[in-house]
PDB file of N, CA, C and O in Angstrom:
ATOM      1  N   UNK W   4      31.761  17.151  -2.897  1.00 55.00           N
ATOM      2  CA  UNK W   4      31.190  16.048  -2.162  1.00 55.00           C
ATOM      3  C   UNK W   4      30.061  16.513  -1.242  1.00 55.00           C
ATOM      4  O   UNK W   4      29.040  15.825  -1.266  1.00 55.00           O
ATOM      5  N   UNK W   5      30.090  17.702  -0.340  1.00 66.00           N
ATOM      6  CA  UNK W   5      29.273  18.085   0.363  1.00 66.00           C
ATOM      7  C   UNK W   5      28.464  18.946  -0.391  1.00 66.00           C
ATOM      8  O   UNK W   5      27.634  19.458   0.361  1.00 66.00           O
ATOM      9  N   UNK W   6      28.309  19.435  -1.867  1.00 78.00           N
ATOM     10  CA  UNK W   6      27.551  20.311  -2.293  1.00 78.00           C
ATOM     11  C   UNK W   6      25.995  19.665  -2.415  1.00 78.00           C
ATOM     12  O   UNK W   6      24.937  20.292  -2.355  1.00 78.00           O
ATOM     13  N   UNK W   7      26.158  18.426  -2.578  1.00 82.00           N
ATOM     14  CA  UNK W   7      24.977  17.787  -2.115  1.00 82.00           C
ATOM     15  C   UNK W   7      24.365  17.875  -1.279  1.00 82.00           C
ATOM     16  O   UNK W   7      23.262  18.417  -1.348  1.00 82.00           O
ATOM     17  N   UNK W   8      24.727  17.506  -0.469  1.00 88.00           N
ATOM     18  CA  UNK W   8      24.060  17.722   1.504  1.00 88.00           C
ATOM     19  C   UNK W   8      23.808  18.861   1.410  1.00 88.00           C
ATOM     20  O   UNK W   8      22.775  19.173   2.003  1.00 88.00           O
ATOM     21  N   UNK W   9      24.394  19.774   0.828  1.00 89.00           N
ATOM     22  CA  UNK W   9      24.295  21.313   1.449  1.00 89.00           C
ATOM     23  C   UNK W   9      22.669  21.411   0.730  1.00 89.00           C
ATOM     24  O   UNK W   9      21.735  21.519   1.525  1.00 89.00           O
ATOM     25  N   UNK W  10      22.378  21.373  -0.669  1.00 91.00           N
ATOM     26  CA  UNK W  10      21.443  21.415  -1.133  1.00 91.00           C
ATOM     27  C   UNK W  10      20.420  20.998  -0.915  1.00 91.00           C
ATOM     28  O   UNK W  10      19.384  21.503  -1.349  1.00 91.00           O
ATOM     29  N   UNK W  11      20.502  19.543   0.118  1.00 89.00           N
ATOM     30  CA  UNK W  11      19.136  18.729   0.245  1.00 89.00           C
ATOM     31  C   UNK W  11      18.793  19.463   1.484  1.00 89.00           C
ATOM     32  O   UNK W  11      17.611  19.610   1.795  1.00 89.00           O
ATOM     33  N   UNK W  12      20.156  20.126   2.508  1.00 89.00           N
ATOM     34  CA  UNK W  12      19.795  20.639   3.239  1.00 89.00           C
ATOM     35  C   UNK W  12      19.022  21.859   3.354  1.00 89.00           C
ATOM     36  O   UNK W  12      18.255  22.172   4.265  1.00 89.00           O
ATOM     37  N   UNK W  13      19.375  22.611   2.140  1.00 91.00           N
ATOM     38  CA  UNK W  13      18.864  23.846   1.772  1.00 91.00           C
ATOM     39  C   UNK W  13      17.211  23.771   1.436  1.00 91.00           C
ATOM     40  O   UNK W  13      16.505  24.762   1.628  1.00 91.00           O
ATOM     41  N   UNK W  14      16.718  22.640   0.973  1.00 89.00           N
ATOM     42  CA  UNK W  14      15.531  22.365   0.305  1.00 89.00           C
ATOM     43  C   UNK W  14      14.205  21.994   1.527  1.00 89.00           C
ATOM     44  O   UNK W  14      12.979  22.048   1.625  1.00 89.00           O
ATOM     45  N   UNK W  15      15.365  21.617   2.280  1.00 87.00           N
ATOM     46  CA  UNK W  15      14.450  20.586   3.766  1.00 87.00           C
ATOM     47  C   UNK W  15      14.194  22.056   4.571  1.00 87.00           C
ATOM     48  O   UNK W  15      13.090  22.264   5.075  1.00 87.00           O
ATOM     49  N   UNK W  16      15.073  22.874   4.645  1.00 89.00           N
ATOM     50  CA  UNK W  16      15.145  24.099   5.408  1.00 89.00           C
ATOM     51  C   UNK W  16      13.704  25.074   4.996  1.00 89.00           C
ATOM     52  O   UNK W  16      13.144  25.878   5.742  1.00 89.00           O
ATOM     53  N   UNK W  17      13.366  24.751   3.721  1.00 90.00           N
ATOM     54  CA  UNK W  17      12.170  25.505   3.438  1.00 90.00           C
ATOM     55  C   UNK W  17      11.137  25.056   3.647  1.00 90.00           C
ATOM     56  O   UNK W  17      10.378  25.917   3.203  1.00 90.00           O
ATOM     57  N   UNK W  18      10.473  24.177   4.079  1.00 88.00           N
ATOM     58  CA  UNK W  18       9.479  23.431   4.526  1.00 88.00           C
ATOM     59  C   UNK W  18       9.181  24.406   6.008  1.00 88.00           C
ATOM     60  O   UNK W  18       9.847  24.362   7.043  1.00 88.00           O
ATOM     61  N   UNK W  19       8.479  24.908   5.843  1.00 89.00           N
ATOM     62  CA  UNK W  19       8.208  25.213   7.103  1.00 89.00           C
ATOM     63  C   UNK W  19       7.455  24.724   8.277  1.00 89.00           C
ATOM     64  O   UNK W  19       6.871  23.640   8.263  1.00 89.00           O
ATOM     65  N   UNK W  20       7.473  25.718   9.544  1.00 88.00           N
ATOM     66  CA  UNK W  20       7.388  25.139  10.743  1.00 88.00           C
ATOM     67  C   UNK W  20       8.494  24.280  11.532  1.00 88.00           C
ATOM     68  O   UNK W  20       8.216  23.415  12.362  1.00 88.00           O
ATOM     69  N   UNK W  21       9.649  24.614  11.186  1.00 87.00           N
ATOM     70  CA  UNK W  21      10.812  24.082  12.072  1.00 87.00           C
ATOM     71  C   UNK W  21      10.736  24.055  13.563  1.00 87.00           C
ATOM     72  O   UNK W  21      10.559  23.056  14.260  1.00 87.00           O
ATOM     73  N   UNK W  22      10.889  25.257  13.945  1.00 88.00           N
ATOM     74  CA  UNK W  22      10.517  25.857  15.281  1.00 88.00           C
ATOM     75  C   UNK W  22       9.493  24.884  15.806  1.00 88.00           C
ATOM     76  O   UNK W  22       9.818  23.793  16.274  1.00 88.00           O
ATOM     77  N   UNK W  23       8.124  25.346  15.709  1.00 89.00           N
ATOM     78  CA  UNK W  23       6.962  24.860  16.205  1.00 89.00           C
ATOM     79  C   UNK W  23       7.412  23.010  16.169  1.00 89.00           C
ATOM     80  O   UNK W  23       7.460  22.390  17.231  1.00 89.00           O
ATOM     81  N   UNK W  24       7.623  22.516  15.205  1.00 87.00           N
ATOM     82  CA  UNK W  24       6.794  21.337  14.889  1.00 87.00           C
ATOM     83  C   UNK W  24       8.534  20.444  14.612  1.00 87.00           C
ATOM     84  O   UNK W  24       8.403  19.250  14.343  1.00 87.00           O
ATOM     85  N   UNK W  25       9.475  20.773  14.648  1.00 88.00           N
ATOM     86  CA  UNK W  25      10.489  19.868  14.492  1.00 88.00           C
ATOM     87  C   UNK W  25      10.623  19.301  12.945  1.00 88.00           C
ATOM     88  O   UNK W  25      10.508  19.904  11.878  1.00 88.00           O
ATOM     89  N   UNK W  26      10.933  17.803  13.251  1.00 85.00           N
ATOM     90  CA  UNK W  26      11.086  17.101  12.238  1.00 85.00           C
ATOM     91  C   UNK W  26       9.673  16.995  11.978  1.00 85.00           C
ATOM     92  O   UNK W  26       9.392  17.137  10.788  1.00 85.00           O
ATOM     93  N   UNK W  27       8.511  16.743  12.909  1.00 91.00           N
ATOM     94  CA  UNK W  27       7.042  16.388  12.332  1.00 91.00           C
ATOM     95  C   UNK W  27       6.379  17.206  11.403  1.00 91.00           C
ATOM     96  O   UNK W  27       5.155  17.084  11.373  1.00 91.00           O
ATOM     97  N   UNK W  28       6.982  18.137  10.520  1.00 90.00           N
ATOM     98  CA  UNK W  28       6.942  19.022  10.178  1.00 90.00           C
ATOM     99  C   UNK W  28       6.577  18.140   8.522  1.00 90.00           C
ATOM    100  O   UNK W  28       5.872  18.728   7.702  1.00 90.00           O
ATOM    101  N   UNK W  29       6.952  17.205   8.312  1.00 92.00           N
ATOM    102  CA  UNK W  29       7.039  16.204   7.350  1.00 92.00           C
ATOM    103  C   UNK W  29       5.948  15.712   7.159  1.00 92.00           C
ATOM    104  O   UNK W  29       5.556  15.474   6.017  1.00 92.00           O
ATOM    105  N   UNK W  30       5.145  15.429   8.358  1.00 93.00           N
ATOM    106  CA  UNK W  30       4.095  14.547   8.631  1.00 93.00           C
ATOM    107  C   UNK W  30       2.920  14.700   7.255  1.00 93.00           C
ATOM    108  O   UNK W  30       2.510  13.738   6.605  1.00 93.00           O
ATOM    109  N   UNK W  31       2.647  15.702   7.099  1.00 91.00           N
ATOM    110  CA  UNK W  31       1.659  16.135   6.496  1.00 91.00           C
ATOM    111  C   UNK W  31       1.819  16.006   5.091  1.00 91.00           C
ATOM    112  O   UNK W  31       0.783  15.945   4.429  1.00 91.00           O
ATOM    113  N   UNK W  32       2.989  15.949   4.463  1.00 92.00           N
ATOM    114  CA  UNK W  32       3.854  15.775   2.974  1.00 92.00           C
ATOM    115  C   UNK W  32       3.035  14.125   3.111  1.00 92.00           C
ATOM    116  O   UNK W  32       1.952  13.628   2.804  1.00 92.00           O
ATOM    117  N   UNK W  33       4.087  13.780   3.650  1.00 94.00           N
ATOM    118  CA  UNK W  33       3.858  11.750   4.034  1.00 94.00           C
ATOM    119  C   UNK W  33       2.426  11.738   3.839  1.00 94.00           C
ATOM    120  O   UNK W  33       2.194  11.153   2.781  1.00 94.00           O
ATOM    121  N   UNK W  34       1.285  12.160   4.444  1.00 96.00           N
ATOM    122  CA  UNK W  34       0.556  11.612   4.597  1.00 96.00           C
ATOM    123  C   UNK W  34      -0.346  11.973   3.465  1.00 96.00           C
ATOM    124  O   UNK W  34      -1.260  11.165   3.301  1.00 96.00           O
ATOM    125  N   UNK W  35      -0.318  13.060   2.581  1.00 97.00           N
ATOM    126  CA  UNK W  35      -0.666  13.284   1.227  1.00 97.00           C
ATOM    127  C   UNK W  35      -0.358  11.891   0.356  1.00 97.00           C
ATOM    128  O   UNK W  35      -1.110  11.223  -0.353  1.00 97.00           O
ATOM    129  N   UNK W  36       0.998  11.729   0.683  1.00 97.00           N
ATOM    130  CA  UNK W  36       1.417  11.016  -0.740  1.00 97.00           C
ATOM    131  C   UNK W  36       0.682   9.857  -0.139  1.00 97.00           C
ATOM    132  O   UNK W  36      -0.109   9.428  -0.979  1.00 97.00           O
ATOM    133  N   UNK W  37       0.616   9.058   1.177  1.00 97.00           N
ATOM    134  CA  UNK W  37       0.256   7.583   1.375  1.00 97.00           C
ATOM    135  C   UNK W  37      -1.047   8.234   0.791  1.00 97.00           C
ATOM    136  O   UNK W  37      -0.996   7.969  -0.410  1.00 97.00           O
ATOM    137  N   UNK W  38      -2.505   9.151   1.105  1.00 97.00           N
ATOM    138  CA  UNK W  38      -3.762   9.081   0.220  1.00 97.00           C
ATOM    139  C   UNK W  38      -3.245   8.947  -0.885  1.00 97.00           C
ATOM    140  O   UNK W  38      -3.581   7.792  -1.145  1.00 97.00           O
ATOM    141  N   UNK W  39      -2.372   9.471  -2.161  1.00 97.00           N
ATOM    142  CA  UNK W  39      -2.511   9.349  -3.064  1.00 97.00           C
ATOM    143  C   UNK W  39      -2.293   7.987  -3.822  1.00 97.00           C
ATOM    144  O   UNK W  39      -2.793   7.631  -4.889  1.00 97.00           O
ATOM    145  N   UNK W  40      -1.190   7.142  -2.782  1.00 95.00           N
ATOM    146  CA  UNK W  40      -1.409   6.146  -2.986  1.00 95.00           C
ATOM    147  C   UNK W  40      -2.422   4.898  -2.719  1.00 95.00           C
ATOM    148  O   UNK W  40      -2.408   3.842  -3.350  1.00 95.00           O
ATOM    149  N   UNK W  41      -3.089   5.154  -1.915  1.00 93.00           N
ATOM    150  CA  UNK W  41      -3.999   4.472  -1.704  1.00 93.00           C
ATOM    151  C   UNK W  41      -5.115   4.979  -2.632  1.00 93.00           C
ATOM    152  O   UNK W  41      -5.725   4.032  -3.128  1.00 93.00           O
ATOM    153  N   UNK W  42      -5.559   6.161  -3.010  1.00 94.00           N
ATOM    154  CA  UNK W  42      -6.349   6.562  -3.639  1.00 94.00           C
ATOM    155  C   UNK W  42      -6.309   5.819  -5.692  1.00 94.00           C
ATOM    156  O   UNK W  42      -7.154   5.419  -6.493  1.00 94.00           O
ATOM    157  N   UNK W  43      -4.734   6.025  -5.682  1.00 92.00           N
ATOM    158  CA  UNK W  43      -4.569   4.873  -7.082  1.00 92.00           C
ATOM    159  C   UNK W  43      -4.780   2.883  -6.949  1.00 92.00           C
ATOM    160  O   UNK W  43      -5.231   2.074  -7.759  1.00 92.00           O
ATOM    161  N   UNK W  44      -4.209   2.710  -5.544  1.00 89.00           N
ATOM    162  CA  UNK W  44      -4.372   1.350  -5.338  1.00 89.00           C
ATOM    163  C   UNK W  44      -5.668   0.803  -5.506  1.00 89.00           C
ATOM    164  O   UNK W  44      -5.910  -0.350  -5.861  1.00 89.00           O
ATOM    165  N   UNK W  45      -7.086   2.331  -5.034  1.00 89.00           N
ATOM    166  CA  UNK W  45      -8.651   1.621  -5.027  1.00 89.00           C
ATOM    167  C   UNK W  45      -9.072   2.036  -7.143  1.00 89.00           C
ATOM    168  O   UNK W  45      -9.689   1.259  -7.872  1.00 89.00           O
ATOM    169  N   UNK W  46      -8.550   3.285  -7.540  1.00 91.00           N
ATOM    170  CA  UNK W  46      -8.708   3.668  -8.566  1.00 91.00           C
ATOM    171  C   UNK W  46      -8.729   3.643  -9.862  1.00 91.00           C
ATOM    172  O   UNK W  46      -9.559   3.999 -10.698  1.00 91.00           O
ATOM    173  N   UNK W  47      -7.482   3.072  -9.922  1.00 90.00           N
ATOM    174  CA  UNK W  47      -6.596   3.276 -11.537  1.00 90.00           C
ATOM    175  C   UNK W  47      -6.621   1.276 -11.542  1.00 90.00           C
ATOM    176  O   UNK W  47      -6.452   0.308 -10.800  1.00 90.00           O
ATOM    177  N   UNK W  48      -6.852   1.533 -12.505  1.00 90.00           N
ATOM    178  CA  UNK W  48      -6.581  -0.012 -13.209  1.00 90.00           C
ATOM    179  C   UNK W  48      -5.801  -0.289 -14.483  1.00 90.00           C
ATOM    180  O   UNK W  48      -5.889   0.235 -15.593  1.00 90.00           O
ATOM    181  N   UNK W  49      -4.891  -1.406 -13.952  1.00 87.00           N
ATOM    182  CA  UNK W  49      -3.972  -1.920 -14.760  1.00 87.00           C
ATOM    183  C   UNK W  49      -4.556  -3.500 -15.389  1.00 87.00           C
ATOM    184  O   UNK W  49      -4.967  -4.463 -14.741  1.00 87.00           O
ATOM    185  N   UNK W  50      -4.407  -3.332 -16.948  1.00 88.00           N
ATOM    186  CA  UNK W  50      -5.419  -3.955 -17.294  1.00 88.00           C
ATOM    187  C   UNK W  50      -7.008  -3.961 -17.056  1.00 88.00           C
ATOM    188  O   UNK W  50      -7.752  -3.050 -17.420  1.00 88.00           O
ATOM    189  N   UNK W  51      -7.384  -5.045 -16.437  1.00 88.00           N
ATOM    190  CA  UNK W  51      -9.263  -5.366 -16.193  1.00 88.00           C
ATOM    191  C   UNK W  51      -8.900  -5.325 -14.458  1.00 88.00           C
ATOM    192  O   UNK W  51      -9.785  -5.882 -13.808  1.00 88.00           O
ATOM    193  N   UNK W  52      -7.961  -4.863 -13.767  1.00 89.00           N
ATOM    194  CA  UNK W  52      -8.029  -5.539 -12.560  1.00 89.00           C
ATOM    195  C   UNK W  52      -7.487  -3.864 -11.750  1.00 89.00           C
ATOM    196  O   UNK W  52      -6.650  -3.083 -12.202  1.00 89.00           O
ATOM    197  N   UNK W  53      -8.130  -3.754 -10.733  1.00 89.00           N
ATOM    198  CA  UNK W  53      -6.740  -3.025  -9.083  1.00 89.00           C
ATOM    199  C   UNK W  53      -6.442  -3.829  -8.528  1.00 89.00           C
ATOM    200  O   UNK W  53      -6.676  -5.038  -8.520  1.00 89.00           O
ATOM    201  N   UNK W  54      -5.746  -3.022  -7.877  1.00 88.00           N
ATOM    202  CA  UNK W  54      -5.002  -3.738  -6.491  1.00 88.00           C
ATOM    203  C   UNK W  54      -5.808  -4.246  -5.709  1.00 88.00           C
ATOM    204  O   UNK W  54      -5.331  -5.263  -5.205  1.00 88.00           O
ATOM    205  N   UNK W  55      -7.178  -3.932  -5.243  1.00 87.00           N
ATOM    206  CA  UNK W  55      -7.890  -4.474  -4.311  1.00 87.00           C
ATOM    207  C   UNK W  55      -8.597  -5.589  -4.908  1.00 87.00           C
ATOM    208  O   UNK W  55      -8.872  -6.615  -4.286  1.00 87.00           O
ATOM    209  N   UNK W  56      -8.973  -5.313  -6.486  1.00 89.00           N
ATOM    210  CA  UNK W  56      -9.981  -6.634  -7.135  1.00 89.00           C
ATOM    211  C   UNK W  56      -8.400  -8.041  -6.568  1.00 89.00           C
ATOM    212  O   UNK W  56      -8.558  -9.115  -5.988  1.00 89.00           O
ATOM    213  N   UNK W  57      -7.407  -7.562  -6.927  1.00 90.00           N
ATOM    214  CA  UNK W  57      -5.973  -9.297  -6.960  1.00 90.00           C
ATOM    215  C   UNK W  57      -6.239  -9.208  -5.160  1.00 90.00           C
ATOM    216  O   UNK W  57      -6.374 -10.339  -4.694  1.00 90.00           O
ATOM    217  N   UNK W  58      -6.296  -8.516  -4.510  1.00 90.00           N
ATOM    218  CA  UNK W  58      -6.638  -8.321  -2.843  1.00 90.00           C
ATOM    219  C   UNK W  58      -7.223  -9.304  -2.711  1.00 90.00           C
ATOM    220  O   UNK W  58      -6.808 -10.386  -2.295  1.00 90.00           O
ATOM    221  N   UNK W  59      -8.468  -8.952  -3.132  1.00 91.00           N
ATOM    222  CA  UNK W  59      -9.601  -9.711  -2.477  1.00 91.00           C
ATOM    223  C   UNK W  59     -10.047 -11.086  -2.930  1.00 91.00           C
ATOM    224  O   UNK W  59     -10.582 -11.835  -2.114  1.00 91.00           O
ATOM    225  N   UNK W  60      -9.845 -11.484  -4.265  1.00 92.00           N
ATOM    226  CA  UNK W  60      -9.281 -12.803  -5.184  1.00 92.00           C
ATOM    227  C   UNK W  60      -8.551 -13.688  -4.388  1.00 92.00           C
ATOM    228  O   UNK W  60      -8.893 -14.773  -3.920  1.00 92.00           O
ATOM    229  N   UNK W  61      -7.336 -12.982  -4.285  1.00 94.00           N
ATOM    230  CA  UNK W  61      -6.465 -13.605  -3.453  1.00 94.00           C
ATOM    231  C   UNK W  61      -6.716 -14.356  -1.820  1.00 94.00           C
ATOM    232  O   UNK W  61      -6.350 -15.466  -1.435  1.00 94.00           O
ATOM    233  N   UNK W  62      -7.479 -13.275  -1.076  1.00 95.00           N
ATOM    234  CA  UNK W  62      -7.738 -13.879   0.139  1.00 95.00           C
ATOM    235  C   UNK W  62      -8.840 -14.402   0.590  1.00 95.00           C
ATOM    236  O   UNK W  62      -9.155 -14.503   1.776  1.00 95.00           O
ATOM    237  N   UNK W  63      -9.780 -14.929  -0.838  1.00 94.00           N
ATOM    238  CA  UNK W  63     -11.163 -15.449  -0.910  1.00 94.00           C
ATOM    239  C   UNK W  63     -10.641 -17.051  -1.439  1.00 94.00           C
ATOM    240  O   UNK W  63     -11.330 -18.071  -1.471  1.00 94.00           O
ATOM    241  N   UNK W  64      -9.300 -16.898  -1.802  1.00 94.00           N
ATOM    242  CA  UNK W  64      -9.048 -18.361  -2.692  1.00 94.00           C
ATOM    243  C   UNK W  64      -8.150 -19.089  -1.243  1.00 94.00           C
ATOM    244  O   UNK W  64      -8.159 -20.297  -1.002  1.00 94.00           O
ATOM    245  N   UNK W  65      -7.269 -17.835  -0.235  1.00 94.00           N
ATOM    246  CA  UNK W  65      -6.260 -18.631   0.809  1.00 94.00           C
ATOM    247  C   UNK W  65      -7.406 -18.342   1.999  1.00 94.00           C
ATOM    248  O   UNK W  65      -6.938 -18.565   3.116  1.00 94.00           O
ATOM    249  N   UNK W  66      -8.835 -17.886   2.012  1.00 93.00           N
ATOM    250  CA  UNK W  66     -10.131 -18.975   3.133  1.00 93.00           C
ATOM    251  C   UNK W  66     -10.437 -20.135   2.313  1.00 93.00           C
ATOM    252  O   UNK W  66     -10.246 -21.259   2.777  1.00 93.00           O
ATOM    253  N   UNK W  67     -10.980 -19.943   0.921  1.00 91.00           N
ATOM    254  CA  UNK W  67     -11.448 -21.612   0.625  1.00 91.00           C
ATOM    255  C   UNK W  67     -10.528 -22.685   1.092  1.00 91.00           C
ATOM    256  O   UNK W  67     -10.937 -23.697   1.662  1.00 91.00           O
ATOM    257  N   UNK W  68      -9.066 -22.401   0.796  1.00 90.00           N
ATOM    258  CA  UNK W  68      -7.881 -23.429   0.811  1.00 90.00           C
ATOM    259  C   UNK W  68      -7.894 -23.640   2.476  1.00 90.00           C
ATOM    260  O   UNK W  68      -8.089 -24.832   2.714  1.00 90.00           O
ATOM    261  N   UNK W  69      -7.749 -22.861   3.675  1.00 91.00           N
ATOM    262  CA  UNK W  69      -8.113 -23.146   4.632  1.00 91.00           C
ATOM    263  C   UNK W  69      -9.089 -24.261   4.962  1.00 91.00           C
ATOM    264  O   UNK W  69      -8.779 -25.407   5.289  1.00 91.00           O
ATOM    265  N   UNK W  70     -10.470 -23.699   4.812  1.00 88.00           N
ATOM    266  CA  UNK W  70     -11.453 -24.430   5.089  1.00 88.00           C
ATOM    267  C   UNK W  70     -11.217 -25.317   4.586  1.00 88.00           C
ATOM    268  O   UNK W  70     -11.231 -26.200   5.444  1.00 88.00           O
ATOM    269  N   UNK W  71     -10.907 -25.854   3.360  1.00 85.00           N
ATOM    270  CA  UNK W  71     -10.746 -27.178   2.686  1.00 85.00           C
ATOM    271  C   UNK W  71      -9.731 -28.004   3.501  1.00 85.00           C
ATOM    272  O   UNK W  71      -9.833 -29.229   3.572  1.00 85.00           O
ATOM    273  N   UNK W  72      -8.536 -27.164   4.249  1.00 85.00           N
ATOM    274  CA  UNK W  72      -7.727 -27.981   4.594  1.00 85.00           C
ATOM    275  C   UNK W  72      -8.004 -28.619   6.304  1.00 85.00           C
ATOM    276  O   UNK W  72      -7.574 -29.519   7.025  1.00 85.00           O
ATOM    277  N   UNK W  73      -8.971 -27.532   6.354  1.00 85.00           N
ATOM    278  CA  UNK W  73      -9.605 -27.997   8.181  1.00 85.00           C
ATOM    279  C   UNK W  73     -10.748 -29.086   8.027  1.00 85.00           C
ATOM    280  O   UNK W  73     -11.285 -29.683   8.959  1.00 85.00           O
ATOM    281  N   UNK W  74     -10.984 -29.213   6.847  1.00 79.00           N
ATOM    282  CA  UNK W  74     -12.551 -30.353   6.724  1.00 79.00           C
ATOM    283  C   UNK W  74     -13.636 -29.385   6.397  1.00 79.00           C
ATOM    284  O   UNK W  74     -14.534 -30.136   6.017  1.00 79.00           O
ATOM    285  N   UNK W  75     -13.890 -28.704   6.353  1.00 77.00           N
ATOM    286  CA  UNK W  75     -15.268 -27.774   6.222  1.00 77.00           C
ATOM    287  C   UNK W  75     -15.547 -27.845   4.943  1.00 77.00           C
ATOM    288  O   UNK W  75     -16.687 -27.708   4.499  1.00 77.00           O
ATOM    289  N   UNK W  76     -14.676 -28.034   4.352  1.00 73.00           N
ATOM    290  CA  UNK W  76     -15.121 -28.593   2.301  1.00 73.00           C
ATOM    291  C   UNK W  76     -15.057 -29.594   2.293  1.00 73.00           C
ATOM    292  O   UNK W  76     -13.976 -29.953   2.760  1.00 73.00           O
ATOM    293  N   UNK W  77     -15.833 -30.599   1.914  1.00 70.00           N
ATOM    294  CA  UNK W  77     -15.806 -31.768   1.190  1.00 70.00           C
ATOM    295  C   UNK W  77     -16.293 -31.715  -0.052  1.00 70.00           C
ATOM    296  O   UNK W  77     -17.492 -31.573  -0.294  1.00 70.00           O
ATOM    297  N   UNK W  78     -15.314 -31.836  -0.996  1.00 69.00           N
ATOM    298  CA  UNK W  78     -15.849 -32.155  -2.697  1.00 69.00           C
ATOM    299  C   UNK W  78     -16.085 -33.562  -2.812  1.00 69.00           C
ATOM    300  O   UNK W  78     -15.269 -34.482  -2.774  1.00 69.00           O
ATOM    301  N   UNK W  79     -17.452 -33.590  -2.974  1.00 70.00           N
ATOM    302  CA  UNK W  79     -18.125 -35.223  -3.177  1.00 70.00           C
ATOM    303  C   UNK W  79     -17.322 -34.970  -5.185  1.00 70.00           C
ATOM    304  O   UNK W  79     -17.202 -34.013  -5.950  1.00 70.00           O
ATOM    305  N   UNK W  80     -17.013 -36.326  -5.226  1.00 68.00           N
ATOM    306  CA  UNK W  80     -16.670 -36.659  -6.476  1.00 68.00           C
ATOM    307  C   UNK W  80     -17.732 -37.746  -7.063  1.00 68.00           C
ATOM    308  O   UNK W  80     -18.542 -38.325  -6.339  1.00 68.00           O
ATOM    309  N   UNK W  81     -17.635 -37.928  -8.326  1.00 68.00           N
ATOM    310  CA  UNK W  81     -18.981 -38.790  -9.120  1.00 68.00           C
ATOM    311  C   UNK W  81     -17.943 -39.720  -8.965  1.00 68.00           C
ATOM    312  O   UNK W  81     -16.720 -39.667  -9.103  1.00 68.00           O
ATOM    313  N   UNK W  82     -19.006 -40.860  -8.539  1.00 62.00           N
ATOM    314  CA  UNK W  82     -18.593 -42.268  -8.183  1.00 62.00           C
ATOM    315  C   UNK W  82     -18.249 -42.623  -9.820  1.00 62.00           C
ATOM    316  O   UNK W  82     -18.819 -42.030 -10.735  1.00 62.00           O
ATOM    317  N   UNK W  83     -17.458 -43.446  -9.990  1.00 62.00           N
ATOM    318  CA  UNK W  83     -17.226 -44.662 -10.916  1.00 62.00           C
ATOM    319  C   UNK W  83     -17.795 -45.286 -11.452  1.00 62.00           C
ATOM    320  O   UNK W  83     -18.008 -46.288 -10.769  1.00 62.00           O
ATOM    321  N   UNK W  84     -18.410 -45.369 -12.713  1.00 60.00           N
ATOM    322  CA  UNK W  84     -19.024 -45.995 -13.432  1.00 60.00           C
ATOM    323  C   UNK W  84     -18.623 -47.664 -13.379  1.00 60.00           C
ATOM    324  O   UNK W  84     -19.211 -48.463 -14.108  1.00 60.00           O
TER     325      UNK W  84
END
């Protein structure tokens, strides 16, 4: 049951800078992986689209819907024959 713990403990133990830097010792792992994720979120495309093209789609369609809903759009419609 504990041969687990012992191991993750064993693995965390090699990371160095204990002493100096504590637990923040992590910091720098973390902050690799968030660039790498952000670096695929601007990058890699699934299908025709990223993450930022559905981003920015998205919050260009919930200002129109705003403005439309404050009055600042008016869609004139063709009168009736």
């Amino acid at each position: 049951m504990f041969k687990r713990s012992d191991k993750v403990r064993y693995l965390l133990s090699l990371v160095p800078g204990k002493q100096r830097l504590g637990t923040y010792r992590f910091l720098p792992i973390f902050f690799c992986i968030g660039g790498a994720m952000e670096w695929i979120m601007i990058n890699v495309r699934i299908g025709k689209e990223t993450f930022y093209d559905v981003y920015r789609r998205k919050q260009s369609v919930r200002e129109y819907e705003k403005k439309k809903a404050d009055g600042l759009i008016v869609h004139n419609e063709p009168a009736a024959k």
